[in-house]
Amino acid sequence: MCPELFWIYTAEEEEMFLYNLFDTK
């Protein structure tokens, strides 16, 4: 897998993680 796709994937995963973290208040 190319590094660029890897970084895009991890960025989206982190964004979803933060979204879920703040959404479960």
mmCIF file of C-alpha atoms in Angstrom:
data_model
loop_
_atom_site.group_PDB
_atom_site.id
_atom_site.type_symbol
_atom_site.label_atom_id
_atom_site.label_comp_id
_atom_site.label_asym_id
_atom_site.label_seq_id
_atom_site.Cartn_x
_atom_site.Cartn_y
_atom_site.Cartn_z
ATOM 1 C CA MET A 1 0.000 0.000 0.000
ATOM 2 C CA CYS A 2 1.360 3.413 -0.907
ATOM 3 C CA PRO A 3 2.176 5.824 1.982
ATOM 4 C CA GLU A 4 -0.216 8.499 0.741
ATOM 5 C CA LEU A 5 -3.231 6.215 0.959
ATOM 6 C CA PHE A 6 -2.013 5.062 4.356
ATOM 7 C CA TRP A 7 -1.943 8.606 5.721
ATOM 8 C CA ILE A 8 -5.364 9.417 4.250
ATOM 9 C CA TYR A 9 -6.752 6.267 5.844
ATOM 10 C CA THR A 10 -5.270 6.990 9.269
ATOM 11 C CA ALA A 11 -6.488 10.591 9.127
ATOM 12 C CA GLU A 12 -10.050 9.429 8.458
ATOM 13 C CA GLU A 13 -9.829 6.817 11.211
ATOM 14 C CA GLU A 14 -8.636 9.437 13.707
ATOM 15 C CA GLU A 15 -11.398 11.825 12.674
ATOM 16 C CA MET A 16 -14.048 9.146 13.182
ATOM 17 C CA PHE A 17 -12.503 8.238 16.543
ATOM 18 C CA LEU A 18 -12.624 11.836 17.757
ATOM 19 C CA TYR A 19 -16.151 12.244 16.393
ATOM 20 C CA ASN A 20 -17.355 9.166 18.267
ATOM 21 C CA LEU A 21 -15.484 10.214 21.387
ATOM 22 C CA PHE A 22 -17.208 13.592 21.561
ATOM 23 C CA ASP A 23 -20.546 12.226 20.362
ATOM 24 C CA THR A 24 -20.915 9.844 23.308
ATOM 25 C CA LYS A 25 -21.335 12.528 25.963
#
